[in-house]
Tab-separated table of C-alpha atoms in Angstrom:
chain	number	residue	atom	x	y	z
A	59	MET	CA	34.105	40.871	-7.727
A	60	ALA	CA	31.264	38.624	-8.684
A	61	ALA	CA	31.942	36.348	-11.794
A	62	SER	CA	30.314	36.283	-15.029
A	63	THR	CA	26.900	33.702	-14.891
A	64	GLY	CA	25.574	35.032	-18.424
A	65	ASP	CA	22.798	36.265	-17.220
A	66	PRO	CA	20.974	38.858	-18.429
A	67	GLY	CA	19.940	40.880	-15.329
A	68	ARG	CA	23.327	41.536	-14.629
A	69	THR	CA	26.810	44.181	-15.974
A	70	GLY	CA	29.438	42.341	-17.506
A	71	ARG	CA	32.373	41.042	-15.131
A	72	GLU	CA	35.489	39.422	-16.099
A	73	PRO	CA	35.374	35.670	-15.145
A	74	ALA	CA	36.667	34.478	-12.138
A	75	ARG	CA	40.343	33.212	-11.383
A	76	GLY	CA	42.003	34.950	-14.326
A	77	ASP	CA	40.907	33.631	-17.817
A	78	ARG	CA	38.472	30.619	-15.905
A	79	ARG	CA	35.349	30.218	-18.246
A	80	VAL	CA	31.588	30.122	-15.962
A	81	VAL	CA	29.038	28.709	-17.906
A	82	SER	CA	26.161	29.579	-17.056
A	83	SER	CA	22.138	27.911	-16.448
A	84	HIS	CA	21.497	29.410	-19.805
A	85	ASP	CA	24.309	27.229	-21.493
A	86	ASP	CA	23.152	23.838	-20.084
A	87	PRO	CA	26.022	21.556	-21.050
A	88	SER	CA	24.343	18.476	-20.460
A	89	VAL	CA	20.795	18.828	-22.638
A	90	GLY	CA	20.901	15.907	-25.121
A	91	VAL	CA	24.262	14.333	-23.768
A	92	THR	CA	24.348	10.691	-22.554
A	93	PRO	CA	26.906	9.163	-20.309
A	94	GLY	CA	29.601	7.524	-22.539
A	95	ALA	CA	30.444	3.822	-21.127
A	96	ASP	CA	34.541	5.148	-20.779
A	97	ARG	CA	33.155	7.782	-18.303
A	98	ILE	CA	31.198	5.179	-16.611
A	99	ALA	CA	34.169	2.849	-16.748
A	100	ALA	CA	36.273	5.672	-15.141
A	101	VAL	CA	33.998	5.725	-12.240
A	102	ARG	CA	34.485	2.009	-11.331
A	103	PRO	CA	38.228	2.160	-10.213
A	104	TYR	CA	37.484	4.834	-7.450
A	105	ASP	CA	34.936	2.765	-5.459
A	106	VAL	CA	33.339	6.129	-4.324
A	107	LEU	CA	29.657	4.597	-4.893
A	108	ASP	CA	26.922	3.223	-2.526
A	109	ILE	CA	29.166	3.866	0.375
A	110	PRO	CA	28.876	5.329	3.945
A	111	PRO	CA	29.998	8.557	4.844
A	112	ASP	CA	33.659	9.296	4.512
A	113	ARG	CA	35.511	11.445	7.139
A	114	ALA	CA	38.142	12.631	4.474
A	115	PHE	CA	35.334	13.813	1.542
A	116	ASP	CA	33.041	14.723	4.802
A	117	ALA	CA	35.836	17.440	6.006
A	118	ILE	CA	35.889	18.597	2.449
A	119	THR	CA	32.392	19.429	2.323
A	120	ALA	CA	32.059	21.025	5.819
A	121	ILE	CA	35.006	23.588	5.070
A	122	ALA	CA	33.088	24.539	2.064
A	123	VAL	CA	29.772	24.797	3.907
A	124	ARG	CA	31.813	27.429	6.014
A	125	LEU	CA	33.953	29.464	3.482
A	126	LEU	CA	31.279	29.919	0.856
A	127	ASP	CA	28.783	30.904	3.910
A	128	VAL	CA	25.899	28.219	2.146
A	129	PRO	CA	23.603	25.473	3.770
A	130	VAL	CA	24.269	22.670	1.318
A	131	ALA	CA	27.531	21.044	0.083
A	132	VAL	CA	28.004	18.097	-1.849
A	133	VAL	CA	30.721	15.698	-3.398
A	134	SER	CA	28.397	14.009	-6.178
A	135	ILE	CA	29.485	10.743	-8.173
A	136	ALA	CA	27.392	10.146	-11.489
A	137	ASP	CA	26.929	7.013	-12.258
A	138	GLU	CA	24.879	5.540	-15.221
A	139	ASP	CA	21.545	6.596	-14.176
A	140	ARG	CA	21.548	8.192	-10.877
A	141	ILE	CA	23.856	10.362	-9.227
A	142	TRP	CA	25.268	9.491	-5.677
A	143	PHE	CA	25.913	12.091	-3.202
A	144	THR	CA	29.200	10.498	-1.782
A	145	SER	CA	29.511	13.448	0.690
A	146	ARG	CA	26.352	15.886	1.383
A	147	GLN	CA	26.492	18.631	4.184
A	148	GLY	CA	22.547	20.156	5.371
A	149	LEU	CA	21.554	17.805	2.699
A	150	ASP	CA	19.304	14.065	3.685
A	151	LEU	CA	19.051	12.930	-0.070
A	152	HIS	CA	21.800	9.945	-0.744
A	153	ARG	CA	21.166	10.241	-4.492
A	154	VAL	CA	18.952	12.042	-7.080
A	155	GLY	CA	18.213	10.825	-10.475
A	156	ARG	CA	20.732	12.161	-13.672
A	157	ASP	CA	17.029	14.713	-14.970
A	158	ALA	CA	18.465	16.492	-11.756
A	159	ARG	CA	20.489	18.566	-14.431
A	160	LEU	CA	21.894	20.984	-11.789
A	161	CYS	CA	24.450	18.442	-11.104
A	162	ALA	CA	24.516	16.877	-14.188
A	163	SER	CA	25.285	19.909	-16.106
A	164	ALA	CA	28.450	20.490	-14.372
A	165	ILE	CA	29.734	17.362	-14.977
A	166	PHE	CA	29.106	17.617	-18.999
A	167	GLN	CA	31.911	20.197	-19.117
A	168	ASP	CA	35.333	21.371	-17.824
A	169	GLU	CA	34.472	24.577	-16.268
A	170	PRO	CA	32.403	25.897	-12.916
A	171	TRP	CA	28.968	26.058	-13.462
A	172	VAL	CA	26.798	28.519	-12.197
A	173	VAL	CA	23.110	29.349	-11.544
A	174	THR	CA	22.552	32.137	-9.760
A	175	ASP	CA	18.809	31.554	-9.180
A	176	ALA	CA	17.119	28.547	-10.726
A	177	GLU	CA	13.632	29.680	-11.100
A	178	ALA	CA	14.519	32.134	-13.598
A	179	ASP	CA	15.418	29.223	-15.904
A	180	PRO	CA	13.282	26.734	-17.389
A	181	ARG	CA	15.456	23.808	-18.200
A	182	VAL	CA	16.631	23.590	-14.469
A	183	VAL	CA	12.895	24.710	-12.991
A	184	ALA	CA	11.593	21.685	-12.670
A	185	ASN	CA	14.718	19.216	-11.466
A	186	ALA	CA	14.507	17.069	-8.400
A	187	LEU	CA	16.902	19.905	-6.706
A	188	VAL	CA	14.805	22.558	-7.481
A	189	ALA	CA	11.205	21.992	-7.585
A	190	GLY	CA	9.203	20.604	-4.397
A	191	GLU	CA	10.254	20.599	-0.679
A	192	LEU	CA	13.966	20.810	-1.554
A	193	GLY	CA	13.787	24.008	-3.695
A	194	PHE	CA	17.338	25.347	-4.407
A	195	ARG	CA	18.206	28.410	-6.236
A	196	PHE	CA	21.418	28.815	-6.180
A	197	TYR	CA	24.197	26.188	-7.461
A	198	ALA	CA	27.899	26.353	-8.238
A	199	GLY	CA	29.740	23.444	-9.435
A	200	VAL	CA	32.752	22.209	-10.352
A	201	PRO	CA	33.753	19.540	-12.004
A	202	LEU	CA	36.207	16.476	-10.446
A	203	THR	CA	38.488	16.060	-13.198
A	204	ILE	CA	40.640	13.085	-12.900
A	205	GLY	CA	43.984	12.015	-14.952
A	206	ASP	CA	42.531	10.937	-17.993
A	207	GLY	CA	40.246	13.681	-18.395
A	208	HIS	CA	36.930	12.152	-17.471
A	209	ASN	CA	34.921	14.023	-14.641
A	210	LEU	CA	33.804	12.042	-12.202
A	211	GLY	CA	31.161	14.170	-10.074
A	212	THR	CA	31.030	17.415	-8.883
A	213	LEU	CA	31.954	19.671	-5.918
A	214	CYS	CA	28.954	21.494	-5.410
A	215	VAL	CA	27.325	24.102	-3.239
A	216	MET	CA	23.726	25.007	-3.160
A	217	ASP	CA	21.258	27.318	-1.637
A	218	ASP	CA	17.439	27.891	-1.136
A	219	GLU	CA	18.022	32.061	-1.867
A	220	PRO	CA	19.539	33.010	-5.065
A	221	ARG	CA	22.544	35.063	-4.857
A	222	GLN	CA	25.860	35.738	-6.805
A	223	ILE	CA	29.190	33.996	-6.141
A	224	THR	CA	32.572	36.182	-6.035
A	225	ASP	CA	35.740	35.457	-7.620
A	226	ALA	CA	37.125	34.651	-4.609
A	227	GLU	CA	34.266	32.057	-3.725
A	228	LEU	CA	35.086	30.155	-7.010
A	229	ALA	CA	38.425	30.098	-6.776
A	230	THR	CA	37.896	28.525	-3.141
A	231	LEU	CA	35.579	25.669	-4.513
A	232	VAL	CA	38.311	25.310	-7.367
A	233	ASP	CA	40.397	24.486	-4.624
A	234	LEU	CA	38.837	21.930	-2.424
A	235	ALA	CA	37.561	20.448	-5.406
A	236	ALA	CA	41.156	19.672	-7.033
A	237	VAL	CA	41.620	18.702	-2.966
A	238	VAL	CA	39.016	15.870	-3.679
A	239	VAL	CA	40.135	14.442	-6.894
A	240	ASP	CA	43.889	14.197	-4.970
A	241	GLU	CA	42.357	12.061	-2.452
A	242	LEU	CA	40.310	9.939	-4.804
A	243	GLU	CA	43.896	9.360	-7.094
A	244	LEU	CA	45.344	8.418	-3.734
A	245	ARG	CA	43.047	5.906	-2.720
A	246	VAL	CA	42.651	4.411	-6.360
A	247	SER	CA	46.900	4.473	-6.337
A	248	ALA	CA	46.680	2.572	-3.208
A	249	ARG	CA	44.493	-0.112	-4.313
A	250	ARG	CA	46.506	-0.594	-7.573
A	251	THR	CA	49.911	-0.852	-5.790
A	252	SER	CA	48.224	-3.267	-3.487
A	253	ASP	CA	47.079	-5.438	-5.699
A	254	LEU	CA	49.793	-5.127	-7.681
A	255	GLU	CA	52.087	-6.525	-4.745
A	256	GLU	CA	49.339	-9.271	-4.269
A	257	GLN	CA	50.115	-10.176	-7.846
A	258	LEU	CA	53.562	-10.426	-7.236
A	259	ARG	CA	53.983	-12.174	-4.332
A	260	SER	CA	51.575	-14.807	-5.503
A	261	GLN	CA	53.757	-14.880	-8.419
A	262	ALA	CA	56.419	-15.360	-6.270
A	263	HIS	CA	57.015	-18.929	-5.982
A	264	VAL	CA	56.918	-19.145	-10.210
A	265	LEU	CA	59.551	-16.367	-10.406
A	266	THR	CA	61.589	-18.115	-8.088
A	267	ALA	CA	61.432	-21.590	-9.707
A	268	GLU	CA	62.696	-20.175	-13.281
A	269	THR	CA	65.562	-19.408	-14.719
A	270	VAL	CA	67.149	-15.775	-14.189
A	271	ARG	CA	66.744	-15.082	-17.171
A	272	ALA	CA	63.063	-15.953	-17.621
A	273	THR	CA	62.554	-14.222	-14.183
A	274	MET	CA	63.771	-11.087	-15.704
A	275	GLN	CA	61.990	-11.364	-18.882
A	276	ARG	CA	58.523	-12.402	-17.032
A	277	ILE	CA	58.978	-8.731	-15.039
A	278	VAL	CA	59.210	-7.005	-18.348
A	279	ASP	CA	56.172	-8.073	-19.853
A	280	LEU	CA	54.335	-7.720	-16.555
A	281	ALA	CA	55.346	-4.089	-16.387
A	282	VAL	CA	54.450	-3.273	-20.088
A	283	ASP	CA	50.570	-5.424	-19.212
A	284	THR	CA	49.972	-3.085	-15.735
A	285	ILE	CA	51.727	-0.123	-16.105
A	286	GLU	CA	49.169	1.872	-18.233
A	287	GLY	CA	51.328	3.880	-20.061
A	288	CYS	CA	53.540	1.967	-21.022
A	289	ASP	CA	54.590	0.543	-24.455
A	290	HIS	CA	57.685	-1.354	-24.432
A	291	ALA	CA	60.397	-2.358	-21.728
A	292	SER	CA	63.902	-3.755	-21.020
A	293	ILE	CA	66.097	-4.774	-18.716
A	294	SER	CA	69.802	-3.271	-18.444
A	295	VAL	CA	72.852	-5.066	-16.895
A	296	LEU	CA	75.942	-4.054	-15.833
A	297	GLU	CA	78.303	-6.380	-16.976
A	298	GLY	CA	81.859	-5.167	-15.797
A	299	THR	CA	82.017	-1.925	-17.127
A	300	GLN	CA	80.004	-2.378	-19.937
A	301	ILE	CA	75.667	-2.078	-20.081
A	302	ALA	CA	73.857	-4.626	-22.326
A	303	THR	CA	70.016	-5.640	-22.468
A	304	ARG	CA	69.457	-8.779	-21.352
A	305	VAL	CA	66.084	-9.202	-21.620
A	306	CYS	CA	63.524	-6.901	-23.444
A	307	SER	CA	59.492	-7.087	-24.463
A	308	ASP	CA	60.241	-6.186	-28.425
A	309	PRO	CA	63.728	-6.177	-30.444
A	310	ARG	CA	63.371	-2.298	-31.104
A	311	VAL	CA	63.578	-1.593	-27.624
A	312	ALA	CA	67.245	-2.989	-27.506
A	313	ASP	CA	67.932	-0.847	-30.356
A	314	VAL	CA	66.971	2.306	-28.511
A	315	ASP	CA	69.093	0.886	-25.435
A	316	VAL	CA	71.631	0.085	-27.347
A	317	MET	CA	71.716	4.287	-28.752
A	318	GLN	CA	71.826	5.075	-25.034
A	319	TYR	CA	75.018	2.522	-24.484
A	320	ASP	CA	76.660	4.325	-27.959
A	321	THR	CA	75.751	7.765	-27.292
A	322	GLY	CA	76.743	7.470	-23.428
A	323	GLU	CA	73.755	9.306	-22.806
A	324	GLY	CA	70.393	8.376	-21.268
A	325	PRO	CA	68.392	7.684	-18.488
A	326	CYS	CA	69.616	4.331	-18.104
A	327	VAL	CA	72.917	5.448	-18.595
A	328	ASP	CA	72.239	7.908	-15.958
A	329	VAL	CA	71.209	5.596	-13.607
A	330	VAL	CA	74.120	2.876	-13.689
A	331	ASN	CA	76.598	5.422	-14.014
A	332	HIS	CA	75.472	7.591	-11.133
A	333	GLY	CA	73.903	5.456	-8.974
A	334	THR	CA	70.719	7.435	-9.276
A	335	THR	CA	67.282	5.688	-8.017
A	336	SER	CA	65.529	7.152	-11.065
A	337	VAL	CA	65.783	9.094	-14.227
A	338	TYR	CA	62.545	9.921	-16.175
A	339	ALA	CA	62.630	11.542	-19.336
A	340	GLU	CA	59.022	13.194	-20.111
A	341	ASP	CA	59.561	14.137	-23.447
A	342	LEU	CA	62.522	12.781	-25.183
A	343	THR	CA	62.036	14.993	-28.562
A	344	ASP	CA	63.709	17.888	-26.865
A	345	ASP	CA	65.039	17.029	-23.099
A	346	PRO	CA	68.283	19.082	-23.076
A	347	ARG	CA	69.993	16.478	-20.737
A	348	TRP	CA	70.967	14.319	-23.674
A	349	PRO	CA	71.484	15.803	-26.819
A	350	ARG	CA	72.493	12.953	-29.090
A	351	PHE	CA	70.447	10.178	-27.455
A	352	GLY	CA	66.936	12.199	-27.089
A	353	PRO	CA	66.290	12.894	-30.374
A	354	ARG	CA	67.541	9.850	-31.975
A	355	ALA	CA	64.985	7.805	-29.560
A	356	ALA	CA	61.976	10.040	-30.243
A	357	ALA	CA	62.533	9.180	-34.269
A	358	ALA	CA	62.625	5.577	-33.188
A	359	GLY	CA	58.933	6.138	-31.781
A	360	MET	CA	59.914	6.610	-27.663
A	361	ARG	CA	58.892	9.739	-26.582
A	362	SER	CA	58.793	8.948	-22.486
A	363	LEU	CA	61.799	7.105	-21.002
A	364	LEU	CA	61.811	5.947	-17.153
A	365	ALA	CA	65.024	3.910	-16.038
A	366	ILE	CA	64.989	2.723	-12.077
A	367	ARG	CA	67.932	1.675	-10.388
A	368	LEU	CA	68.329	-2.127	-9.843
A	369	LEU	CA	69.636	-2.733	-6.591
A	370	GLY	CA	71.863	-5.516	-4.658
A	371	ASP	CA	75.253	-4.410	-2.779
A	372	ARG	CA	75.850	-2.102	-6.098
A	373	THR	CA	73.987	-1.147	-9.046
A	374	LEU	CA	73.276	-4.041	-11.425
A	375	GLY	CA	71.890	-2.444	-14.030
A	376	ALA	CA	68.447	-0.902	-14.860
A	377	LEU	CA	64.515	-1.413	-15.917
A	378	ASN	CA	63.702	0.757	-18.731
A	379	LEU	CA	60.158	1.419	-19.707
A	380	TYR	CA	59.165	3.240	-22.658
A	381	ALA	CA	56.264	5.049	-23.874
A	382	ARG	CA	55.521	6.525	-27.366
A	383	LEU	CA	53.758	9.565	-25.786
A	384	PRO	CA	55.035	12.157	-24.075
A	385	ARG	CA	54.517	12.377	-19.857
A	386	ALA	CA	53.406	9.346	-20.045
A	387	TYR	CA	54.008	8.155	-16.044
A	388	GLY	CA	53.083	9.721	-13.139
A	389	ALA	CA	53.414	8.969	-9.844
A	390	THR	CA	51.529	5.831	-9.248
A	391	ASP	CA	53.316	4.277	-12.516
A	392	ARG	CA	56.931	5.460	-11.140
A	393	ALA	CA	55.578	3.658	-7.647
A	394	THR	CA	55.010	0.759	-9.440
A	395	GLY	CA	57.865	0.608	-11.754
A	396	VAL	CA	59.829	0.271	-8.463
A	397	ILE	CA	58.205	-2.990	-7.342
A	398	PHE	CA	59.166	-4.428	-10.325
A	399	ALA	CA	62.950	-3.048	-10.846
A	400	THR	CA	63.193	-4.438	-6.671
A	401	HIS	CA	62.139	-8.064	-8.131
A	402	ALA	CA	64.296	-7.905	-10.814
A	403	GLY	CA	66.983	-6.620	-8.798
A	404	ILE	CA	66.883	-9.686	-6.423
A	405	ALA	CA	66.593	-12.011	-8.837
A	406	LEU	CA	69.947	-10.607	-10.556
A	407	ALA	CA	71.530	-10.496	-6.986
A	408	ALA	CA	70.476	-13.670	-6.024
A	409	ALA	CA	71.980	-15.367	-9.483
A	410	GLU	CA	74.913	-13.071	-8.467
A	411	ALA	CA	75.254	-14.770	-5.147
A	412	ARG	CA	75.007	-18.681	-6.198
A	413	THR	CA	77.771	-17.586	-9.044
A	414	GLU	CA	79.851	-16.852	-6.801
A	415	ALA	CA	79.071	-19.397	-4.048
A	416	HIS	CA	79.954	-21.743	-7.089
A	417	ARG	CA	83.436	-20.154	-7.690
A	418	VAL	CA	84.175	-20.497	-4.158
A	419	GLU	CA	82.893	-23.940	-3.874
A	420	HIS	CA	85.275	-25.130	-6.807
A	421	LEU	CA	88.203	-23.139	-5.811
A	422	GLU	CA	88.164	-24.394	-2.578
A	423	GLN	CA	87.600	-28.081	-4.102
A	424	ALA	CA	90.725	-27.210	-6.575
A	425	LEU	CA	92.642	-26.012	-3.287
A	426	SER	CA	91.541	-29.430	-1.264
A	427	SER	CA	92.190	-31.739	-4.489
A	428	ARG	CA	95.608	-30.130	-5.120
A	429	GLU	CA	96.929	-30.538	-1.211
A	430	LEU	CA	95.548	-34.534	-0.984
A	431	ILE	CA	97.673	-35.409	-4.669
A	432	GLY	CA	100.593	-33.396	-2.632
A	433	GLN	CA	99.962	-35.588	0.004
A	434	ALA	CA	100.119	-38.976	-2.193
A	435	GLN	CA	102.921	-37.375	-4.177
A	436	GLY	CA	104.588	-37.612	-0.843
A	437	ILE	CA	104.176	-41.292	0.192
A	438	LEU	CA	105.568	-42.848	-3.117
A	439	MET	CA	108.569	-40.362	-3.069
A	440	GLU	CA	109.305	-41.366	0.204
A	441	ARG	CA	108.458	-45.035	-0.125
A	442	GLU	CA	109.994	-45.620	-3.478
A	443	ARG	CA	112.394	-42.804	-3.691
A	444	ILE	CA	111.239	-40.992	-6.868
A	445	THR	CA	111.180	-37.851	-7.940
A	446	PRO	CA	107.621	-35.466	-8.052
A	447	ASP	CA	107.350	-35.908	-11.572
A	448	GLN	CA	107.481	-39.859	-11.265
A	449	ALA	CA	105.387	-39.896	-8.239
A	450	PHE	CA	102.757	-37.321	-10.181
A	451	ASP	CA	102.838	-40.390	-13.099
A	452	VAL	CA	101.873	-43.360	-10.846
A	453	LEU	CA	99.042	-41.090	-9.979
A	454	ARG	CA	98.309	-40.374	-13.707
A	455	ARG	CA	98.569	-43.815	-15.071
A	456	GLY	CA	96.389	-45.126	-11.677
A	457	SER	CA	93.872	-42.730	-12.553
A	458	GLN	CA	93.182	-43.802	-16.264
A	459	HIS	CA	94.329	-47.898	-15.511
A	460	LEU	CA	90.910	-47.489	-12.642
A	461	ASN	CA	88.933	-44.962	-14.946
A	462	VAL	CA	88.484	-42.639	-11.679
A	463	LYS	CA	89.498	-39.259	-10.883
A	464	LEU	CA	92.903	-38.190	-9.864
A	465	ARG	CA	91.897	-36.960	-6.897
A	466	GLU	CA	89.917	-40.422	-5.764
A	467	VAL	CA	93.183	-42.307	-6.723
A	468	ALA	CA	95.308	-39.859	-4.231
A	469	GLN	CA	92.635	-40.215	-1.744
A	470	ARG	CA	92.847	-44.113	-1.961
A	471	LEU	CA	96.733	-44.057	-1.039
A	472	VAL	CA	96.493	-41.519	1.632
A	473	ASP	CA	93.207	-43.406	3.310
A	474	THR	CA	95.553	-47.327	2.467
A	475	GLY	CA	99.021	-46.844	1.657
A	476	GLU	CA	98.193	-49.234	-1.251
A	477	ARG	CA	99.831	-48.115	-4.235
A	478	PRO	CA	97.671	-47.916	-7.017
A	479	ALA	CA	97.730	-50.409	-9.939
A	480	THR	CA	98.637	-48.883	-13.027
A	481	GLY	CA	98.397	-51.849	-15.243
A	482	ALA	CA	102.341	-51.947	-16.331
A	483	GLU	CA	104.997	-52.593	-14.236
A	484	SER	CA	104.915	-51.600	-10.498
A	485	LYS	CA	107.361	-49.064	-10.297
A	486	PRO	CA	107.854	-46.082	-13.097
A	487	PRO	CA	111.259	-45.735	-15.088
A	488	ALA	CA	114.073	-44.328	-13.236
C-alpha cells in the first residue's frame, strides 16, 4: 500500500503505519520558520557536528539503502546555518546550507515528510539537493526527535528518480530513525554519567574532609543541581526501627517524607523495609501501590518520586528524588541517582564504622581500667589488711588529692608499689 503524500495525481490512500500522518512537499512546514535557539542548543551535547564517519550511524544508513532499494541515505543534523551529514551512503557531500529545504522541512515537524517528485514542486525544485548535478527527485525523511521534544535532524533516503513509498518502507525508515535516536541518547547519557563521576571524584577529598551530615547535604544539593527533572531531594536514614529524614534540600520535602513514615507507604518505605535497590513512582496522583501516601504527596506538589537504597552491610536508608512533574526521570537520571546514593551510603557506613570503633575502644579502655584498679585494690588489701571498699577509698582520695584520674593512680601503685598520697591519714579508718 502506498503512503499518502498529498499529490493530486494520486488516488487517496490510508496514511502509513496506522494513523501516522505523512506530510507532503505541498505542506512544507519549514517555510518562514527559523531555527530556535533552544533547538540549536539541544544539538550541542550530542557532539555530532564536524565529526569523521561513524561506524554505528554508517551501518544504519547502509541498512536503509539496502532495505528501501535507494541510492542515497543520510543522517542529517541541523545546525544554525547548515545541515551536517553525520552519516551518508551514496553521497559525497558533508554538508548543505539550510536553504536545502528537503532536509530542513522534515526537521520542522513531527511526522515523516515525503516528496515523490521534487521537480513538480516549485518550493523545492531550486534547492541544492534537487537542482544541478545532484538532481534528486524523491525524498523521504523522518525527524530525529529526542526526549525533550526537539528534532535534531533527520534520517532520510533519496533517489534521482521519482517514486512512491509503501507503508512498509516508511515504517522501516521510522524504525531505523528510532535506532539513530537511541544511539544518540546512549552516547550523551554515557558522557553525562562520565562527567558526573569525574565531578564527584574531583570533590571526593572535600567530601571526606567534612562531617557526615555536611557530606550528605552536599550530595542532596548536588543531586538537585545535576539531575534535570529533580526539584527536591532528601536522605532518609534508618535509626533503629524508625525512619527519619537526616538532610533535605527544602523543608517541604521533609514534610512529604513524614507522610511516608506516618502512612507506612511510599517508595522510601518500600526501599528501606524490603531492601529493594530502587522504587520509582512515575505519578503519585493515582499510583495504586500507595493509596494513602500518593494523593497526599501529589496534593503537596510532588508528582514523581525516585527512592534509591543507601547500601552498606545492611540497608542504611534511602536517597529520595522528588519532582513536581509526572514521569520526570529517565534511565540516565536513575543511573545518576544511583551514583549519588552510593556516595551517601559510603559516607554513612564510614560514620557508623567510626562510631562502632570508638564504642569498642571505649569499652576496651573501661575493661582495662577496671582490671588495673582491681590490681591496685588487691595490693592495698594484702599490704594493709583492709577491705575492698577501703582500698578503693584510698585510690579515690589519692585521685582527688593529686588531681589525676583514678586509673593513673592505680597504674602508679601497680608500677611502683608506693601508696598514693591522700592528704590525710596514711591509712583509711578501720
